[in-house]
Short mmCIF file of C-alpha atoms in Angstrom, two decimals:
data_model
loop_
_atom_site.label_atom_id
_atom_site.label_comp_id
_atom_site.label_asym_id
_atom_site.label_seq_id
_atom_site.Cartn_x
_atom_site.Cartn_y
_atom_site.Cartn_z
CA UNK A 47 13.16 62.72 3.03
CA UNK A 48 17.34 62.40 2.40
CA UNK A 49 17.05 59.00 3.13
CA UNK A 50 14.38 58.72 0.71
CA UNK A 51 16.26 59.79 -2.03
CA UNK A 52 19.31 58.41 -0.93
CA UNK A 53 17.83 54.71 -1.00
CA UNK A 54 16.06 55.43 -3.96
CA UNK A 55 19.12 56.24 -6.44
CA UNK A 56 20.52 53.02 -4.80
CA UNK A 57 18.08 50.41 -6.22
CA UNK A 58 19.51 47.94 -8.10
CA UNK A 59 19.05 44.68 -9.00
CA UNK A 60 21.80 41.69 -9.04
CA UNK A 61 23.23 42.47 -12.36
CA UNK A 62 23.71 45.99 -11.10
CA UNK A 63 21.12 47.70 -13.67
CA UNK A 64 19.15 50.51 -12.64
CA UNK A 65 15.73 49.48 -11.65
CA UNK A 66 14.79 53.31 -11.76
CA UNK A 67 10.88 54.10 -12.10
CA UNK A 68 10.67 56.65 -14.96
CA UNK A 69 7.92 59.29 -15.43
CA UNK A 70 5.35 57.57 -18.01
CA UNK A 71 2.02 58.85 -19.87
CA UNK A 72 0.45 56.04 -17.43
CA UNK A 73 1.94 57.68 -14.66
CA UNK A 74 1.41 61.53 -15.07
CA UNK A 75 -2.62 60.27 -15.87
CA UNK A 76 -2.81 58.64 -12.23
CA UNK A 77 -0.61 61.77 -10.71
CA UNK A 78 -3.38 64.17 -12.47
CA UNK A 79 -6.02 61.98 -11.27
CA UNK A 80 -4.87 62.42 -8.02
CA UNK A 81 -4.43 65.87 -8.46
CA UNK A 82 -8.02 66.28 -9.43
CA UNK A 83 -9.71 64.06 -6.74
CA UNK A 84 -7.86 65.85 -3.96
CA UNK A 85 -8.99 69.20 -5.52
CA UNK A 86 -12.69 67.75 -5.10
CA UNK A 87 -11.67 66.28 -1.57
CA UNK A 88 -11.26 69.77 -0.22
CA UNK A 89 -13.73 70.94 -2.02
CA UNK A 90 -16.10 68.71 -0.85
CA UNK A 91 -14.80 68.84 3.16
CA UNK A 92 -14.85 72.78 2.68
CA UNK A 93 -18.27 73.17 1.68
CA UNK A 94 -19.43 70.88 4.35
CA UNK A 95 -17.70 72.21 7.14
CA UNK A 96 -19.52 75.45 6.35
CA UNK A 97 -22.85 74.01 6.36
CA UNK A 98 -22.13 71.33 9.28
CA UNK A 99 -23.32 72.29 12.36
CA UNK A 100 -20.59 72.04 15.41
CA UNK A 101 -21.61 68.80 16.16
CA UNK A 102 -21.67 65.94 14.01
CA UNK A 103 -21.28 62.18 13.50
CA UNK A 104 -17.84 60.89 13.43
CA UNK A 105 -18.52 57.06 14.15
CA UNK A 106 -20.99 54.66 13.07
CA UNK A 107 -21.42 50.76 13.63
CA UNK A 108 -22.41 47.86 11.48
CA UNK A 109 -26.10 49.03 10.53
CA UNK A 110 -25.11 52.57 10.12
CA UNK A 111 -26.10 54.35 12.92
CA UNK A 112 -24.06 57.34 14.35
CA UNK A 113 -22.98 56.25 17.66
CA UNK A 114 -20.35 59.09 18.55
CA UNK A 115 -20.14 62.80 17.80
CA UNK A 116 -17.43 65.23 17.67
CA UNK A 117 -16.50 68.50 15.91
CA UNK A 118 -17.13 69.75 12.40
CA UNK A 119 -13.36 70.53 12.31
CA UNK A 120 -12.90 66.59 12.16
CA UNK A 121 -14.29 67.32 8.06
CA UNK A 122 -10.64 69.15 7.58
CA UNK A 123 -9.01 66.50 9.68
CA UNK A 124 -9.98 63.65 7.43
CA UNK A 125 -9.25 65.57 4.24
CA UNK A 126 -5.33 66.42 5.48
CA UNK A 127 -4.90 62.88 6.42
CA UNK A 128 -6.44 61.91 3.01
CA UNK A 129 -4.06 64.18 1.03
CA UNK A 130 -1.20 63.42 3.13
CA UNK A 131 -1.66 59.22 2.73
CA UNK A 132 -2.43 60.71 -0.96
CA UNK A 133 0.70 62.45 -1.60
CA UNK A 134 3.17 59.88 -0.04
CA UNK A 135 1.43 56.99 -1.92
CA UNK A 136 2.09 58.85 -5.35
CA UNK A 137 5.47 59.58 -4.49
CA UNK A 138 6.67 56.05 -2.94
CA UNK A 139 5.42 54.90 -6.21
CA UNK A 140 8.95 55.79 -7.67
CA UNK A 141 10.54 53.66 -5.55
CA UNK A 142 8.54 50.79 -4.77
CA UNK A 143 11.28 48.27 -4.15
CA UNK A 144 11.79 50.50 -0.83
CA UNK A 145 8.09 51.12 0.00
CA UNK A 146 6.81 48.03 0.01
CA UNK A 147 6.67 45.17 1.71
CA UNK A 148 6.26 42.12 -0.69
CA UNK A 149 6.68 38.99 0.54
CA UNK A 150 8.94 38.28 -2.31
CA UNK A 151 12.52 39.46 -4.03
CA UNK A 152 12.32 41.86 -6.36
CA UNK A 153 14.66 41.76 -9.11
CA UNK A 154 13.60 43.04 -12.16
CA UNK A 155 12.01 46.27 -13.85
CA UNK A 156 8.66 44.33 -15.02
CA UNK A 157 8.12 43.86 -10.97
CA UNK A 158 8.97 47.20 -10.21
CA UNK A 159 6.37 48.70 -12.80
CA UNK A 160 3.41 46.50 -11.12
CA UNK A 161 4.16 47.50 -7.60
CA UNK A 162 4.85 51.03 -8.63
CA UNK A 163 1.10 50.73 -10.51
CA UNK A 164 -0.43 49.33 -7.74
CA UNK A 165 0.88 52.29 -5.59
CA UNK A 166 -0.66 54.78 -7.59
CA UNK A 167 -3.98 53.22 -7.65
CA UNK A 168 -4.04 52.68 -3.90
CA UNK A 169 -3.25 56.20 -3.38
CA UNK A 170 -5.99 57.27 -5.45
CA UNK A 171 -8.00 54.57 -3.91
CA UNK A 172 -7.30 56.15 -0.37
CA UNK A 173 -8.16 60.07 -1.60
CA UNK A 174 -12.07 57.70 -2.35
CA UNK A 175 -12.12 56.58 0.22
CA UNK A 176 -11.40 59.86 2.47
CA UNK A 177 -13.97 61.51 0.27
CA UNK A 178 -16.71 58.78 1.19
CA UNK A 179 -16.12 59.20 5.00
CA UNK A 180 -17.02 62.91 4.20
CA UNK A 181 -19.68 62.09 2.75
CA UNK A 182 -20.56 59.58 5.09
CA UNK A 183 -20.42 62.49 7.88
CA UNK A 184 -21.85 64.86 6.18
CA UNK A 185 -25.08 63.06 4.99
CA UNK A 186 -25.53 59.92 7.64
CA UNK A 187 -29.07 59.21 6.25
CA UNK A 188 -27.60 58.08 2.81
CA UNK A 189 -26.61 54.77 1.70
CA UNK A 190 -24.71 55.72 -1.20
CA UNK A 191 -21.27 56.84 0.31
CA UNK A 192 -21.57 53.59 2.91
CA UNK A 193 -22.39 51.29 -0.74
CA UNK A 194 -18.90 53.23 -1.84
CA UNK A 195 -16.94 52.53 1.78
CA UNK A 196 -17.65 48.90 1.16
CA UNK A 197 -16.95 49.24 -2.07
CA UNK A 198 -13.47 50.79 -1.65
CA UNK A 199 -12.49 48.40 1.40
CA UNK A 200 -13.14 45.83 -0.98
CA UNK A 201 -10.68 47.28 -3.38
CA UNK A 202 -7.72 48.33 -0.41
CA UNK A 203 -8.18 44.30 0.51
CA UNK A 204 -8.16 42.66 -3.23
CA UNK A 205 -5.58 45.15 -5.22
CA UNK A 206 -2.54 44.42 -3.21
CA UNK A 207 -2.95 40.74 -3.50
CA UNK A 208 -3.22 40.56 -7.04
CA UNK A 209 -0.72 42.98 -7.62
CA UNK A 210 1.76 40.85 -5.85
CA UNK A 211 0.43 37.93 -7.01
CA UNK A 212 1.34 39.56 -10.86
CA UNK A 213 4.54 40.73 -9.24
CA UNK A 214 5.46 37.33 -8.50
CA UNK A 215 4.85 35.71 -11.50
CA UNK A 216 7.08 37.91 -13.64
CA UNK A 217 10.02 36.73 -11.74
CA UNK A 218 12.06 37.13 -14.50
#
């Protein structure tokens, strides 16, 4: 976590200017977003772990059948992991320049504000996408939260690319 905040009071761009992110309306609305969806993520994986029996579907292949079972403690599993990859998406999105891999040079503030955009809405895309494998788990007869996993993959494959793509064209 030092080295964190130790690279991230050290990004600067050639001419030496801060490329800082700065706390923004747009930014405390996708941090209470968040907030809210992981509120309703353990909500969700509470109440079903108390109505799961021990047993229950943890994989499923192409056509949606359950083809391995484990423990109803895997419900609380997938939420943690979901607020954790949560969490540290939020927070790399103030410095982006360090947390992500872009395959191009970032030099200026209007390319830090996309990446640091499209980190937010990944992270919030992720806590979805946690909450649809709950779902998924907890109801394996329904087709609505395997619509939403396609759905969401969809989105974790298309929203990087354009946000770089944007990235790069504000080069400077």
């Amino acid at each position: 976590m030092k080295y964190f905040f130790k690279t991230y009071r050290k990004n600067n761009d050639a001419n030496g200017e801060s490329l800082r992110v700065r706390r923004t309306k747009e930014s405390t609305i996708f941090e209470l977003v968040a907030v809210v969806l992981l509120i309703a993520l353990w909500t969700l994986a509470i109440s079903m772990y108390r109505h799961a029996p021990e047993s229950i579907p943890t994989h499923f292949d192409l056509e949606g059948n359950a083809n391995n079972y484990g423990s109803r403690l895997t419900l609380l599993v997938i939420a943690g992991v979901g607020t954790l990859i949560g969490v540290l998406m939020m927070a790399s999105a103030y410095a982006p320049k360090q947390m992500t891999n872009v395959p191009m040079t970032i030099n200026n503030m209007r390319q830090v504000n996309i990446l640091s955009r499209m980190l937010r809405i990944m992270g919030i895309v992720m806590i979805l996408l946690m909450m649809s494998i709950i779902c998924m788990i907890g109801y394996p007869e329904a087709r609505l939260p395997k619509i939403c996993m396609m759905v969401l993959v969809g989105v974790i494959m298309v929203v990087p690319v354009s946000f770089t793509i944007a990235a790069r064209s504000k080069k400077s």
